Short mmCIF file of C-alpha atoms and ligand atoms in Angstrom, two decimals:
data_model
loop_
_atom_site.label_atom_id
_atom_site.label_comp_id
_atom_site.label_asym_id
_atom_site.label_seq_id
_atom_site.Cartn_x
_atom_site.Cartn_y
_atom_site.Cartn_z
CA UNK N 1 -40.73 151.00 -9.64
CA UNK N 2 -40.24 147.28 -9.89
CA UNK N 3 -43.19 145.27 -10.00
CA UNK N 4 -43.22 141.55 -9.83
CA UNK N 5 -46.72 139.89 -10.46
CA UNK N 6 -48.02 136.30 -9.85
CA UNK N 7 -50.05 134.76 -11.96
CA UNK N 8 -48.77 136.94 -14.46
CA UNK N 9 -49.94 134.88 -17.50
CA UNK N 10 -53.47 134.55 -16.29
CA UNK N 11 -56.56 136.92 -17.82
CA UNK N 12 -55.96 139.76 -15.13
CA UNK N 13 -52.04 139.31 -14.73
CA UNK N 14 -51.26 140.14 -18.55
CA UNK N 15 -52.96 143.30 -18.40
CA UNK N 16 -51.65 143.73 -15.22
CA UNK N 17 -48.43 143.51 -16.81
CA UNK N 18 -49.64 145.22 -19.61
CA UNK N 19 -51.10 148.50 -17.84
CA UNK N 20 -47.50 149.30 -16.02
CA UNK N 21 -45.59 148.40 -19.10
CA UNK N 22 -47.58 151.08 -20.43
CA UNK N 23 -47.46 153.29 -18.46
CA UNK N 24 -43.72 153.40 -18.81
CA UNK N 25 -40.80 153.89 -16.31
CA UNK N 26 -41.48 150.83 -14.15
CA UNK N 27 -39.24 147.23 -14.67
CA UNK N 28 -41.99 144.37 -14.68
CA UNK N 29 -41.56 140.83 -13.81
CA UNK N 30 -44.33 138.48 -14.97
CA UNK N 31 -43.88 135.26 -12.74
CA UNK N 32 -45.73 132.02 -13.92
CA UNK N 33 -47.45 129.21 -11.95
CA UNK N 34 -44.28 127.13 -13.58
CA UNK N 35 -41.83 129.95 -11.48
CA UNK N 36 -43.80 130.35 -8.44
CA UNK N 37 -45.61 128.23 -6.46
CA UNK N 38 -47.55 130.12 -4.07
CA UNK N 39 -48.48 127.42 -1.80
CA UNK N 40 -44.58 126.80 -1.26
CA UNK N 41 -43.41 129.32 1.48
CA UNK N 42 -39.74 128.76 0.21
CA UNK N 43 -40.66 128.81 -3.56
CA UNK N 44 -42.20 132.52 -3.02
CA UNK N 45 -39.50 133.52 -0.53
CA UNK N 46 -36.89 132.83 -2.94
CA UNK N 47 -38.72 134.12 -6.25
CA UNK N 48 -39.49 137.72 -4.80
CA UNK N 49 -36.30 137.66 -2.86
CA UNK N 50 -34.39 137.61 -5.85
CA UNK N 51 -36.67 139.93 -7.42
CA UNK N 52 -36.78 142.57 -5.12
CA UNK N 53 -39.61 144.03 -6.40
CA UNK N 54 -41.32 147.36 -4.67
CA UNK N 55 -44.53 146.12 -5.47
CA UNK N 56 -45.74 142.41 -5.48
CA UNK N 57 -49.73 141.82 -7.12
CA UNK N 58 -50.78 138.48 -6.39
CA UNK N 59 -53.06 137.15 -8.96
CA UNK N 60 -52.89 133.87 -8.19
CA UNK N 61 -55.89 131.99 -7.70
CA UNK N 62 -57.80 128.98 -7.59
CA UNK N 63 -61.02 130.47 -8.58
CA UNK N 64 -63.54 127.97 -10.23
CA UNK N 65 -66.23 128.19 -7.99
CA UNK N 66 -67.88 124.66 -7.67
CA UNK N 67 -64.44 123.14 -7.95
CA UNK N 68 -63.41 124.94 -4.58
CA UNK N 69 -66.82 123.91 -2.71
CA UNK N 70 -65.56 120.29 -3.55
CA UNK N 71 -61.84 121.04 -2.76
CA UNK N 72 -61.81 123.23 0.13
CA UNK N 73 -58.57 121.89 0.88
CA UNK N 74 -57.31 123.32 -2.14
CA UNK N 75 -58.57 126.12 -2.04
CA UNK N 76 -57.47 127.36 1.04
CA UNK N 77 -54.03 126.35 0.09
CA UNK N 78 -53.74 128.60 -2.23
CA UNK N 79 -56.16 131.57 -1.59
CA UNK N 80 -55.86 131.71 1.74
CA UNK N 81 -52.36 130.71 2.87
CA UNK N 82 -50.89 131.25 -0.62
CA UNK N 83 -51.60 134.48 0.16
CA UNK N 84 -49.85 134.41 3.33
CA UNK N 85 -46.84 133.02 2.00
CA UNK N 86 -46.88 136.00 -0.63
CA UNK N 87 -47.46 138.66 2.11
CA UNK N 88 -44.96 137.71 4.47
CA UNK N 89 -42.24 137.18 1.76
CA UNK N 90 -43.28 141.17 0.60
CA UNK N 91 -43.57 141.69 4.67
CA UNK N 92 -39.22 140.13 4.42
CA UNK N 93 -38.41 142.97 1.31
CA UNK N 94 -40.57 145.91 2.00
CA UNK N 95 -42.30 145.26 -0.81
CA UNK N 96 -46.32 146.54 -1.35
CA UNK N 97 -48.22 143.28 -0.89
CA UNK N 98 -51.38 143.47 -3.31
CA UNK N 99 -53.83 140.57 -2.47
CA UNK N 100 -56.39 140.58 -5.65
CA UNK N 101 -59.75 139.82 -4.50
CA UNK N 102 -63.07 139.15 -5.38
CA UNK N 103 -67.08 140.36 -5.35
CA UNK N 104 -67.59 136.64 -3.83
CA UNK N 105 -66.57 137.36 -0.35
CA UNK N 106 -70.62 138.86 0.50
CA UNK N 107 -73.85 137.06 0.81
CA UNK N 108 -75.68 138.87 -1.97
CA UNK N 109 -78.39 139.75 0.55
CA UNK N 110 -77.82 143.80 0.27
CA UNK N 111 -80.39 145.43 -2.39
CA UNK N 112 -77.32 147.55 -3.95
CA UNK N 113 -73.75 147.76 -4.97
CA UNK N 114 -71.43 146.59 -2.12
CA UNK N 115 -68.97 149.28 -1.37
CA UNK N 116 -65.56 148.74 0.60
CA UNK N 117 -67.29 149.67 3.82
CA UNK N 118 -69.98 146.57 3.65
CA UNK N 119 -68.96 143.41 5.71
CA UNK N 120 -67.84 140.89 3.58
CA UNK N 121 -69.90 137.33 4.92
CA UNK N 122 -69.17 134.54 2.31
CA UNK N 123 -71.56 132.08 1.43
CA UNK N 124 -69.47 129.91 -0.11
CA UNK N 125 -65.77 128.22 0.03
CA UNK N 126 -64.31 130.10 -2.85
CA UNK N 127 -65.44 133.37 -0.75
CA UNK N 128 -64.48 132.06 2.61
CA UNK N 129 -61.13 131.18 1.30
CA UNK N 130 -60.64 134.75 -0.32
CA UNK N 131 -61.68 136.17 2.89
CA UNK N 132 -59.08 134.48 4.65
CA UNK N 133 -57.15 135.28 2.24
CA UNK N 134 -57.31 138.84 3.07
CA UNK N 135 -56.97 138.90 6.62
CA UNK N 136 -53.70 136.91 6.19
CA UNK N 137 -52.76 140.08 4.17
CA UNK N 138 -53.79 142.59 6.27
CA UNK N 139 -52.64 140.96 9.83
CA UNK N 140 -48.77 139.71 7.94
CA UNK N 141 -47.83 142.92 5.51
CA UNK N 142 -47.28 146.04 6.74
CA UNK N 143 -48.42 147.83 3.56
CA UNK N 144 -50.88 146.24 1.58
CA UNK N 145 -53.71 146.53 -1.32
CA UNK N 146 -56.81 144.29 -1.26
CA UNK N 147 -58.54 145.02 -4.80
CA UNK N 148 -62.14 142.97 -5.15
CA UNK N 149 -62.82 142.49 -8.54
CA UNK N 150 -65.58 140.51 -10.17
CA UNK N 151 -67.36 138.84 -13.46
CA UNK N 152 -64.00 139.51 -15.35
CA UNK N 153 -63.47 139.28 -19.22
CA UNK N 154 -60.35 139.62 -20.84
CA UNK N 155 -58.13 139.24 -23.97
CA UNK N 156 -56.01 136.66 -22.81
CA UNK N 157 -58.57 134.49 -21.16
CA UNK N 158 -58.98 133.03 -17.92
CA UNK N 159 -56.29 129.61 -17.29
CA UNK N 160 -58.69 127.92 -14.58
CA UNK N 161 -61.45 127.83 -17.11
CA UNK N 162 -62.58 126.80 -20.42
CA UNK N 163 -63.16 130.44 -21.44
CA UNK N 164 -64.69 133.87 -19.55
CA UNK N 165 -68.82 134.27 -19.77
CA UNK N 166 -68.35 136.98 -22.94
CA UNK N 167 -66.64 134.13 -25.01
CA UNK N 168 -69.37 131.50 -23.89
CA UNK N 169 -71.57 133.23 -24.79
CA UNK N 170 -70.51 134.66 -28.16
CA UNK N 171 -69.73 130.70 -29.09
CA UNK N 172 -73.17 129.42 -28.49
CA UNK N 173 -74.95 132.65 -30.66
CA UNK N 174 -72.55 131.93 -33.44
CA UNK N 175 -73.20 128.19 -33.34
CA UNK N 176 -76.37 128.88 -33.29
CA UNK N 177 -76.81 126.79 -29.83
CA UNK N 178 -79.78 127.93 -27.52
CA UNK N 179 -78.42 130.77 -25.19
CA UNK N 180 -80.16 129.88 -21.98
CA UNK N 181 -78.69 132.31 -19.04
CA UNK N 182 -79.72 132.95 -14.96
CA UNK N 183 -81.63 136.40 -14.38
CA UNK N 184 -82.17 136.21 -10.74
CA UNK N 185 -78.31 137.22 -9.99
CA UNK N 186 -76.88 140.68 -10.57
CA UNK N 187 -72.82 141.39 -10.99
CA UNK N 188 -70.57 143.73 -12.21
CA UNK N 189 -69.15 142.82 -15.29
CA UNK N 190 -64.97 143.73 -15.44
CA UNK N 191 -62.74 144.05 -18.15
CA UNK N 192 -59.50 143.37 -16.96
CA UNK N 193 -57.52 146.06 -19.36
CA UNK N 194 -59.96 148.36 -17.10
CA UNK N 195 -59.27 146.97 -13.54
CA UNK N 196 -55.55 146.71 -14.23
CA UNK N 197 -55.28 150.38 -15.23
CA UNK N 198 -57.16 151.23 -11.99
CA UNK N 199 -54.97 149.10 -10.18
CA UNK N 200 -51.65 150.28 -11.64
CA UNK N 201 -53.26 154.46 -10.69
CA UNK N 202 -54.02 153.45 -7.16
CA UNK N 203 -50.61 151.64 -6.38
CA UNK N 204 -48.41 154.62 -8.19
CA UNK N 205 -50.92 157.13 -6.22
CA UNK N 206 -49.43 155.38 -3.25
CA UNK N 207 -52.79 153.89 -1.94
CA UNK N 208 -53.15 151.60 0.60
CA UNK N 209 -56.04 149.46 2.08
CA UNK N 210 -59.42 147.78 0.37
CA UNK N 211 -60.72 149.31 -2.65
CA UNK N 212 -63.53 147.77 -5.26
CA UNK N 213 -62.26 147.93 -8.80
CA UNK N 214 -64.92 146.76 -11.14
CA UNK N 215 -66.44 148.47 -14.11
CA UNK N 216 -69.39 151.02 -13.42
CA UNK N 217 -72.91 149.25 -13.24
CA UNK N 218 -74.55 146.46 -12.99
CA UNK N 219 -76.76 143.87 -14.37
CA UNK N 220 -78.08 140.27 -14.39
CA UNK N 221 -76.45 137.50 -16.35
CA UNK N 222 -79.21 137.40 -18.34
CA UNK N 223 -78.90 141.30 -19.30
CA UNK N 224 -75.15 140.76 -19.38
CA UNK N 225 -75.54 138.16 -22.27
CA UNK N 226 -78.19 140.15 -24.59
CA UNK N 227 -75.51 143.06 -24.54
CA UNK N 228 -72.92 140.65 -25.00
CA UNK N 229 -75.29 139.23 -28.09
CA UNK N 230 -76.39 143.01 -29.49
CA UNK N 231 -72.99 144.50 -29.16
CA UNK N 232 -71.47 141.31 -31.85
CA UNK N 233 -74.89 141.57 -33.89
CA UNK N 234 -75.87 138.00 -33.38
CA UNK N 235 -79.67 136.89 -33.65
CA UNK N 236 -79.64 134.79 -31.00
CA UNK N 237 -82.33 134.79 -27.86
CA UNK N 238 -81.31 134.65 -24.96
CA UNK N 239 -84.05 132.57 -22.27
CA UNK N 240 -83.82 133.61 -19.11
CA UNK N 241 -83.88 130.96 -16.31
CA UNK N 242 -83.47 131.00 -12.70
CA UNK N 243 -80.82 130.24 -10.51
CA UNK N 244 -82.79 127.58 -8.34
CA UNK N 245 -83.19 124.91 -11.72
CA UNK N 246 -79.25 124.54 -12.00
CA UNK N 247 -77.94 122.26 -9.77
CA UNK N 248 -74.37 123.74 -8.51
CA UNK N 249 -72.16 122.56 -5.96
CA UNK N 250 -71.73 126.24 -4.47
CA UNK N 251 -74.03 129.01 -3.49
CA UNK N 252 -73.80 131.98 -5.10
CA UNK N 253 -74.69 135.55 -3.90
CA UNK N 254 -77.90 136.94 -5.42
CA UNK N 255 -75.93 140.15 -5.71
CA UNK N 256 -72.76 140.38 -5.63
CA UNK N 257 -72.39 144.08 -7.72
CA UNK N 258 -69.66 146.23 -6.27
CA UNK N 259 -69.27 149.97 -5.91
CA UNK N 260 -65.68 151.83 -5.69
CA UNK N 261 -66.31 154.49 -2.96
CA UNK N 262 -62.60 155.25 -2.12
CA UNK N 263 -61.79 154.80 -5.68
CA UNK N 264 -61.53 158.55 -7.68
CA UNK N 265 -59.33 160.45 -9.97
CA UNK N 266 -57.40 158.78 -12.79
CA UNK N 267 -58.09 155.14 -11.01
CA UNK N 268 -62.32 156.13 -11.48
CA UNK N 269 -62.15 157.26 -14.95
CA UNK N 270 -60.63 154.45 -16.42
CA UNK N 271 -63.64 152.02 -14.61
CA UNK N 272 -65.75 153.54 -17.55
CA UNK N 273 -69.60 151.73 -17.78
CA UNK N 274 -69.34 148.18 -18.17
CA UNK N 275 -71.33 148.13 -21.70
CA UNK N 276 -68.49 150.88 -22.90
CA UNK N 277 -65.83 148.13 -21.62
CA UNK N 278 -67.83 145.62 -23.06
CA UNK N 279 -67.80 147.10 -26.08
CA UNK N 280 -64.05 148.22 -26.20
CA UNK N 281 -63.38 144.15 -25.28
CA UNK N 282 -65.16 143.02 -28.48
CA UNK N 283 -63.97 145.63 -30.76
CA UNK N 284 -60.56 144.59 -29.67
CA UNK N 285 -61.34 141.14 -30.30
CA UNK N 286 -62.64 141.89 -34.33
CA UNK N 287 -59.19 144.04 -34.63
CA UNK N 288 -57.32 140.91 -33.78
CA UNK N 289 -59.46 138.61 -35.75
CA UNK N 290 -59.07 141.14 -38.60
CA UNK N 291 -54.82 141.18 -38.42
CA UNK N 292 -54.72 137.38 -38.09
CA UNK N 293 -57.48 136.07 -39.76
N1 LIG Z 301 -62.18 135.34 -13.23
C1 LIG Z 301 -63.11 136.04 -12.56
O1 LIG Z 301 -64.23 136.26 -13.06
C2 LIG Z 301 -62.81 136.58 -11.19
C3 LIG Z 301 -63.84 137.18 -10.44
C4 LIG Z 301 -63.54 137.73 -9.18
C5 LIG Z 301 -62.24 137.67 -8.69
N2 LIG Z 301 -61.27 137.06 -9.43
C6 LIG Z 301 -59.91 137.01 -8.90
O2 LIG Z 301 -59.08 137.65 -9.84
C7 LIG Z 301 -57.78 137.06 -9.83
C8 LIG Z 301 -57.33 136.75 -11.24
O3 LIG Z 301 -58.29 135.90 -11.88
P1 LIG Z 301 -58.07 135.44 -13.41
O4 LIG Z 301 -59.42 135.32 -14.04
O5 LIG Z 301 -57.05 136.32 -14.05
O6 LIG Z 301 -57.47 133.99 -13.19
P2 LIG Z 301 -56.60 133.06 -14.18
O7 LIG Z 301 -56.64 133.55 -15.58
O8 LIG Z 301 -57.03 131.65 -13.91
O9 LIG Z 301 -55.12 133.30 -13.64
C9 LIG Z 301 -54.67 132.78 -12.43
C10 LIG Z 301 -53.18 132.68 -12.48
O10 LIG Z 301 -52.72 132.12 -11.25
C11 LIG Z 301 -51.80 131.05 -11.53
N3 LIG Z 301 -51.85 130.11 -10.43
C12 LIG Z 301 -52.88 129.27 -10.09
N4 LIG Z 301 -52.54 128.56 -9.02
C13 LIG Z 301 -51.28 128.93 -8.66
C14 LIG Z 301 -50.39 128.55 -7.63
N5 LIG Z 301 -50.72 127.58 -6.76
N6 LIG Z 301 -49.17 129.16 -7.55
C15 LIG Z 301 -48.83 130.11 -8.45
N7 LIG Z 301 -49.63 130.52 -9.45
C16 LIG Z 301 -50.84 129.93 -9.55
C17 LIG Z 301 -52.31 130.47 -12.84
O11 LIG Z 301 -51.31 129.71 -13.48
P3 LIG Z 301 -51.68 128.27 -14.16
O12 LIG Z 301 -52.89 128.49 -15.01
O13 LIG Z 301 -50.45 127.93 -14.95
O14 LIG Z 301 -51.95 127.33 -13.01
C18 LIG Z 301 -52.66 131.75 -13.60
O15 LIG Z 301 -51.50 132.33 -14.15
C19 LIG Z 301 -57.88 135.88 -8.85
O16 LIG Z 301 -57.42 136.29 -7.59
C20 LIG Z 301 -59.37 135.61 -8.75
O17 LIG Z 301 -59.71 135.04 -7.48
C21 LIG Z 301 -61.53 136.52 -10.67
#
């Protein structure tokens, strides 16, 4: 299988790229922002056209959350009718359009996980754009993958920001800098080596449709960072605050955890508990440290 993915330097792209390299058998093209420019109908038409690629995974995004709320402009360029441009371009080659999603597209007001039959109602422009994002998808590919993921950490590191919440956090307890964290809003942490494994099962499984691919579990922020702390043996305290005392240009769902219903087999087992991914993450990170010190 060829696989082309965009964004394929960002945090989930490399171990996109990663997970089918891998697995073996299947020729993988990584494209860069600097190849492909997703809001540039010609620029995608004539990167995947030369490509050919069975399977296209768009992870592509502009995904910082306040920045959107200020630039909706941008950030339905390219969320919404990047992804457009990507699906009719896969719509042009036959190619599997997979639209990478996110937790952000409900309104936090269920009391449990969201599975992949809840209706998605954003509350803010990141989420709307997303949205539209995958209806442009769904309505322009004829065979397509929407895969919400959330709260991700990974070893290459997110490019639209300074660094994911597991680094943050692991900065200020070494620094000894107070560790002060929101406990009112519950997630599901992701590691991306996890999500991209799913991802790479489902689409070689032949899948089609909306699945949720985030590790098992949830917890607040404010859990999230004293396992984050624990796991790397720092001292630090974490003080839990509320949501209300930040200022922030965006709303954010109170809960936003997700549950993979139509997710099982090989895809399920590798979306292990998010403490074990956790865990796997950092210990991954002190091998690395330890061969290039
Ligand atoms: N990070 C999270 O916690 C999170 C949570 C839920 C959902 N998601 C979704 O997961 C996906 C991957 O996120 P990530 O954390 O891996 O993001 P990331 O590390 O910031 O990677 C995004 C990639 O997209 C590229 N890109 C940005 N704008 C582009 C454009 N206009 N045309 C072509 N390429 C462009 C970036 O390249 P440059 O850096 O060179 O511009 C980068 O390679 C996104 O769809 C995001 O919405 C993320």
């Amino acid at each position: 299988m060829k696989v082309a993915v965009l964004g394929g330097n960002g945090q989930l792209g490399t171990d996109v790229v990663l997970a089918f390299r891998g697995a073996g058998g299947h020729d993988v093209l990584p494209m860069t922002h600097a190849q492909v420019e997703v809001t540039d109908p010609e620029s995608v038409r004539a990167a995947l056209a030369q490509g050919r690629a069975d399977v296209v995974v768009n992870c592509a995004a502009f995904h910082r959350v306040d920045d959107c709320e200020k630039r909706p402009d941008e950030a339905f360029r390219v969320n919404a009718l990047g992804a457009l441009h990507v699906a009719r371009a896969c719509a042009e080659i036959n190619a599997l359009c997979v639209y990478i999603s996110t937790d952000y597209v409900f309104d936090g007001q269920k009391g449990m996980p969201y599975t992949e039959e809840d209706c998605p109602r954003p509350v803010n422009t990141y989420g709307a754009s997303k949205l539209a994002g995958e209806h442009l998808v769904a309505q322009s590919c004829p065979r397509w993958i929407i895969a919400r993921v959330a709260s991700l950490f990974g070893r290459a590191g997110p490019r639209g920001k300074p660094s994911n919440f597991v680094e943050a956090i692991l900065s200020k307890g070494t620094a000894g800098e107070p560790v002060r964290v929101v406990d009112d809003m519950r997630m599901s942490p992701t590691y991306t080596h996890d999500a991209a494994r799913a991802l790479a099962h489902l689409i070689r499984q032949g899948a089609t449709g909306v699945f949720h691919l985030t590790n098992a579990g949830a917890c607040s922020w404010f859990e999230y960072a004293e396992e984050i702390l624990a796991l790397a043996h720092l001292e630090a305290t974490v003080e839990p605050v509320r949501s209300s005392d930040h200022f922030s240009a965006a709303r954010r769902p109170r809960n936003s955890s997700l549950r993979g219903l139509k997710v099982d087999g090989p895809a399920k087992q590798s979306l292990r508990p998010w403490e074990e991914a956790l865990k796997a993450y950092l210990d991954d990170r002190n091998a690395t440290a330890r061969r290039e010190p």
